[in-house]
């Protein structure tokens, strides 16, 4: 926009600035702009195009900020200085609708939280299942040792014993032996 508007801002040609801003707003269809504003270096309005009834009536001044969020958080002012030969000749300010971006951000935040919760629950369930599987042979061995301490010296059947290829299987077979 600044390339199109800079010569007109330098010449303080209000009609030319208005035409350049109007043309830029028509070309940039992917971003919904509420309004566009061109100021000279002193902050005087050269052109002001309002496209939306919801436009912010509180126009920012470039000496304060070239970026400002609206009070309702649904739009933001974005600005840039227009430079010619190392000197600021004016400012271009645009109020852009960000409600769609904020809605996507909110949706993404909730999606990430739900996915994170699901992954956390699945990891917890997997951890409980693994701990149960790891502790089952120890419980069997503890029960047999308790029974042995109370005088039950029966030998465990081979169906009760874990596979001989595991560490617990070898331990139980040596206890049984």
CSV table of C-alpha atoms in Angstrom, one decimal:
chain,number,residue,atom,x,y,z
A,1,UNK,CA,0.0,0.0,0.0
A,2,UNK,CA,2.8,2.4,0.9
A,3,UNK,CA,4.3,2.1,-2.6
A,4,UNK,CA,1.0,3.1,-4.2
A,5,UNK,CA,0.3,5.9,-1.7
A,6,UNK,CA,3.8,7.4,-1.1
A,7,UNK,CA,3.9,9.7,-4.1
A,8,UNK,CA,0.4,11.1,-3.2
A,9,UNK,CA,1.3,11.4,0.5
A,10,UNK,CA,4.5,13.3,-0.4
A,11,UNK,CA,2.4,15.7,-2.7
A,12,UNK,CA,-0.4,15.9,0.0
A,13,UNK,CA,-2.7,14.9,-2.8
A,14,UNK,CA,-5.8,13.8,-0.9
A,15,UNK,CA,-7.7,12.5,-3.9
A,16,UNK,CA,-4.7,10.5,-5.0
A,17,UNK,CA,-4.2,9.0,-1.5
A,18,UNK,CA,-7.9,8.2,-1.3
A,19,UNK,CA,-7.7,6.4,-4.7
A,20,UNK,CA,-4.6,4.4,-3.7
A,21,UNK,CA,-6.1,3.3,-0.4
A,22,UNK,CA,-9.4,2.4,-2.1
A,23,UNK,CA,-7.7,0.4,-4.7
A,24,UNK,CA,-5.5,-1.4,-2.1
A,25,UNK,CA,-8.6,-2.3,-0.1
A,26,UNK,CA,-10.3,-3.8,-3.2
A,27,UNK,CA,-7.2,-5.9,-4.0
A,28,UNK,CA,-6.6,-7.3,-0.6
A,29,UNK,CA,-9.8,-9.5,-0.3
A,30,UNK,CA,-8.2,-12.2,1.9
A,31,UNK,CA,-8.1,-9.9,4.9
A,32,UNK,CA,-11.3,-8.0,6.0
A,33,UNK,CA,-10.4,-4.4,6.7
A,34,UNK,CA,-12.8,-2.2,8.6
A,35,UNK,CA,-11.0,1.0,7.6
A,36,UNK,CA,-7.8,2.4,6.2
A,37,UNK,CA,-6.3,5.8,7.1
A,38,UNK,CA,-3.5,7.8,5.7
A,39,UNK,CA,-1.9,10.5,7.7
A,40,UNK,CA,0.8,13.0,6.8
A,41,UNK,CA,4.0,13.3,8.9
A,42,UNK,CA,2.3,15.8,11.3
A,43,UNK,CA,-0.7,13.4,11.9
A,44,UNK,CA,-3.2,15.2,9.7
A,45,UNK,CA,-5.7,12.9,8.0
A,46,UNK,CA,-5.2,12.8,4.2
A,47,UNK,CA,-7.6,10.0,3.5
A,48,UNK,CA,-10.0,7.9,5.6
A,49,UNK,CA,-12.0,5.0,4.1
A,50,UNK,CA,-14.5,3.2,6.3
A,51,UNK,CA,-15.9,0.0,5.0
A,52,UNK,CA,-17.7,-1.4,8.0
A,53,UNK,CA,-20.3,-0.1,10.5
A,54,UNK,CA,-18.3,-1.9,13.2
A,55,UNK,CA,-15.3,0.2,12.6
A,56,UNK,CA,-13.4,1.5,15.6
A,57,UNK,CA,-14.2,5.2,16.1
A,58,UNK,CA,-11.1,5.8,18.3
A,59,UNK,CA,-8.4,6.3,15.7
A,60,UNK,CA,-4.9,5.8,17.0
A,61,UNK,CA,-2.2,8.4,16.5
A,62,UNK,CA,1.1,7.1,15.1
A,63,UNK,CA,3.2,8.8,17.7
A,64,UNK,CA,1.5,6.6,20.3
A,65,UNK,CA,1.6,3.2,18.5
A,66,UNK,CA,1.5,1.6,15.1
A,67,UNK,CA,-0.2,-1.4,16.6
A,68,UNK,CA,-3.2,-1.4,18.9
A,69,UNK,CA,-6.0,-3.9,19.7
A,70,UNK,CA,-9.6,-2.7,19.8
A,71,UNK,CA,-11.4,-2.6,23.1
A,72,UNK,CA,-13.6,-5.7,22.2
A,73,UNK,CA,-10.5,-7.6,20.9
A,74,UNK,CA,-12.2,-8.4,17.6
A,75,UNK,CA,-10.0,-6.0,15.5
A,76,UNK,CA,-6.6,-4.5,15.6
A,77,UNK,CA,-5.0,-1.4,14.2
A,78,UNK,CA,-1.8,-2.0,12.2
A,79,UNK,CA,0.3,0.8,10.9
A,80,UNK,CA,3.5,1.6,9.1
A,81,UNK,CA,5.5,4.7,8.5
A,82,UNK,CA,5.9,5.8,4.9
A,83,UNK,CA,9.6,6.7,4.2
A,84,UNK,CA,11.0,8.6,1.3
A,85,UNK,CA,14.8,9.4,1.2
A,86,UNK,CA,15.2,8.4,4.8
A,87,UNK,CA,12.5,10.7,6.1
A,88,UNK,CA,9.0,9.8,7.4
A,89,UNK,CA,6.4,11.5,5.1
A,90,UNK,CA,3.3,9.9,6.5
A,91,UNK,CA,1.6,6.9,8.1
A,92,UNK,CA,-0.7,4.3,6.9
A,93,UNK,CA,-3.1,2.8,9.4
A,94,UNK,CA,-5.5,-0.1,8.9
A,95,UNK,CA,-8.0,-1.6,11.2
A,96,UNK,CA,-8.2,-5.4,10.5
A,97,UNK,CA,-10.8,-7.8,11.6
A,98,UNK,CA,-9.2,-10.5,13.7
A,99,UNK,CA,-12.3,-12.3,15.0
A,100,UNK,CA,-11.8,-15.2,12.7
A,101,UNK,CA,-8.1,-15.6,13.8
A,102,UNK,CA,-9.2,-15.4,17.4
A,103,UNK,CA,-11.9,-18.0,16.8
A,104,UNK,CA,-9.3,-20.3,15.2
A,105,UNK,CA,-6.9,-19.7,18.0
A,106,UNK,CA,-9.6,-20.6,20.6
A,107,UNK,CA,-10.5,-23.7,18.6
A,108,UNK,CA,-6.8,-24.8,18.4
A,109,UNK,CA,-6.3,-24.2,22.1
A,110,UNK,CA,-9.3,-26.4,23.0
A,111,UNK,CA,-8.2,-29.0,20.5
A,112,UNK,CA,-4.7,-29.2,21.9
A,113,UNK,CA,-6.1,-29.4,25.5
A,114,UNK,CA,-8.5,-32.2,24.6
A,115,UNK,CA,-5.8,-34.1,22.7
A,116,UNK,CA,-3.4,-33.6,25.6
A,117,UNK,CA,-6.0,-34.9,28.0
A,118,UNK,CA,-6.7,-38.0,25.9
A,119,UNK,CA,-3.0,-38.8,25.5
A,120,UNK,CA,-2.4,-38.3,29.3
A,121,UNK,CA,-5.3,-40.7,30.1
A,122,UNK,CA,-4.0,-43.3,27.6
A,123,UNK,CA,-0.5,-43.0,29.0
A,124,UNK,CA,-1.9,-43.4,32.6
A,125,UNK,CA,-3.9,-46.5,31.6
A,126,UNK,CA,-0.9,-48.0,29.8
A,127,UNK,CA,1.3,-47.3,32.9
A,128,UNK,CA,-1.3,-49.1,35.2
A,129,UNK,CA,-1.5,-52.0,32.8
A,130,UNK,CA,2.3,-52.4,32.7
A,131,UNK,CA,2.6,-52.1,36.4
A,132,UNK,CA,-0.1,-54.7,36.9
A,133,UNK,CA,1.7,-57.1,34.5
A,134,UNK,CA,5.1,-56.5,36.2
A,135,UNK,CA,3.7,-56.9,39.7
A,136,UNK,CA,1.6,-60.1,39.1
A,137,UNK,CA,4.6,-62.5,39.4
A,138,UNK,CA,5.9,-60.7,42.5
A,139,UNK,CA,2.5,-61.1,44.1
A,140,UNK,CA,2.4,-64.8,43.3
A,141,UNK,CA,5.9,-65.2,44.7
A,142,UNK,CA,4.9,-63.2,47.8
A,143,UNK,CA,1.8,-65.4,48.3
A,144,UNK,CA,3.9,-68.6,48.0
A,145,UNK,CA,6.5,-67.3,50.4
A,146,UNK,CA,3.8,-66.4,52.9
A,147,UNK,CA,2.1,-69.8,52.5
A,148,UNK,CA,5.6,-71.4,52.9
A,149,UNK,CA,6.1,-69.5,56.1
A,150,UNK,CA,2.8,-70.9,57.4
A,151,UNK,CA,3.8,-74.4,56.6
A,152,UNK,CA,2.3,-75.0,53.1
A,153,UNK,CA,5.2,-76.6,51.3
A,154,UNK,CA,3.2,-77.7,48.2
A,155,UNK,CA,5.0,-77.4,44.9
A,156,UNK,CA,3.4,-74.9,42.3
A,157,UNK,CA,2.0,-76.6,39.2
A,158,UNK,CA,3.7,-75.7,35.9
A,159,UNK,CA,0.5,-73.9,34.8
A,160,UNK,CA,0.9,-71.5,37.7
A,161,UNK,CA,4.5,-70.7,36.8
A,162,UNK,CA,5.5,-67.9,34.4
A,163,UNK,CA,7.4,-68.8,31.2
A,164,UNK,CA,10.9,-70.2,31.9
A,165,UNK,CA,12.4,-67.6,29.5
A,166,UNK,CA,11.5,-64.7,31.8
A,167,UNK,CA,13.5,-63.7,34.9
A,168,UNK,CA,10.4,-64.3,37.1
A,169,UNK,CA,9.9,-67.7,35.5
A,170,UNK,CA,13.5,-68.8,36.4
A,171,UNK,CA,13.1,-67.3,39.9
A,172,UNK,CA,9.8,-69.2,40.5
A,173,UNK,CA,11.2,-72.5,39.1
A,174,UNK,CA,14.2,-72.2,41.4
A,175,UNK,CA,11.9,-71.5,44.4
A,176,UNK,CA,9.7,-74.5,43.3
A,177,UNK,CA,12.7,-76.8,42.8
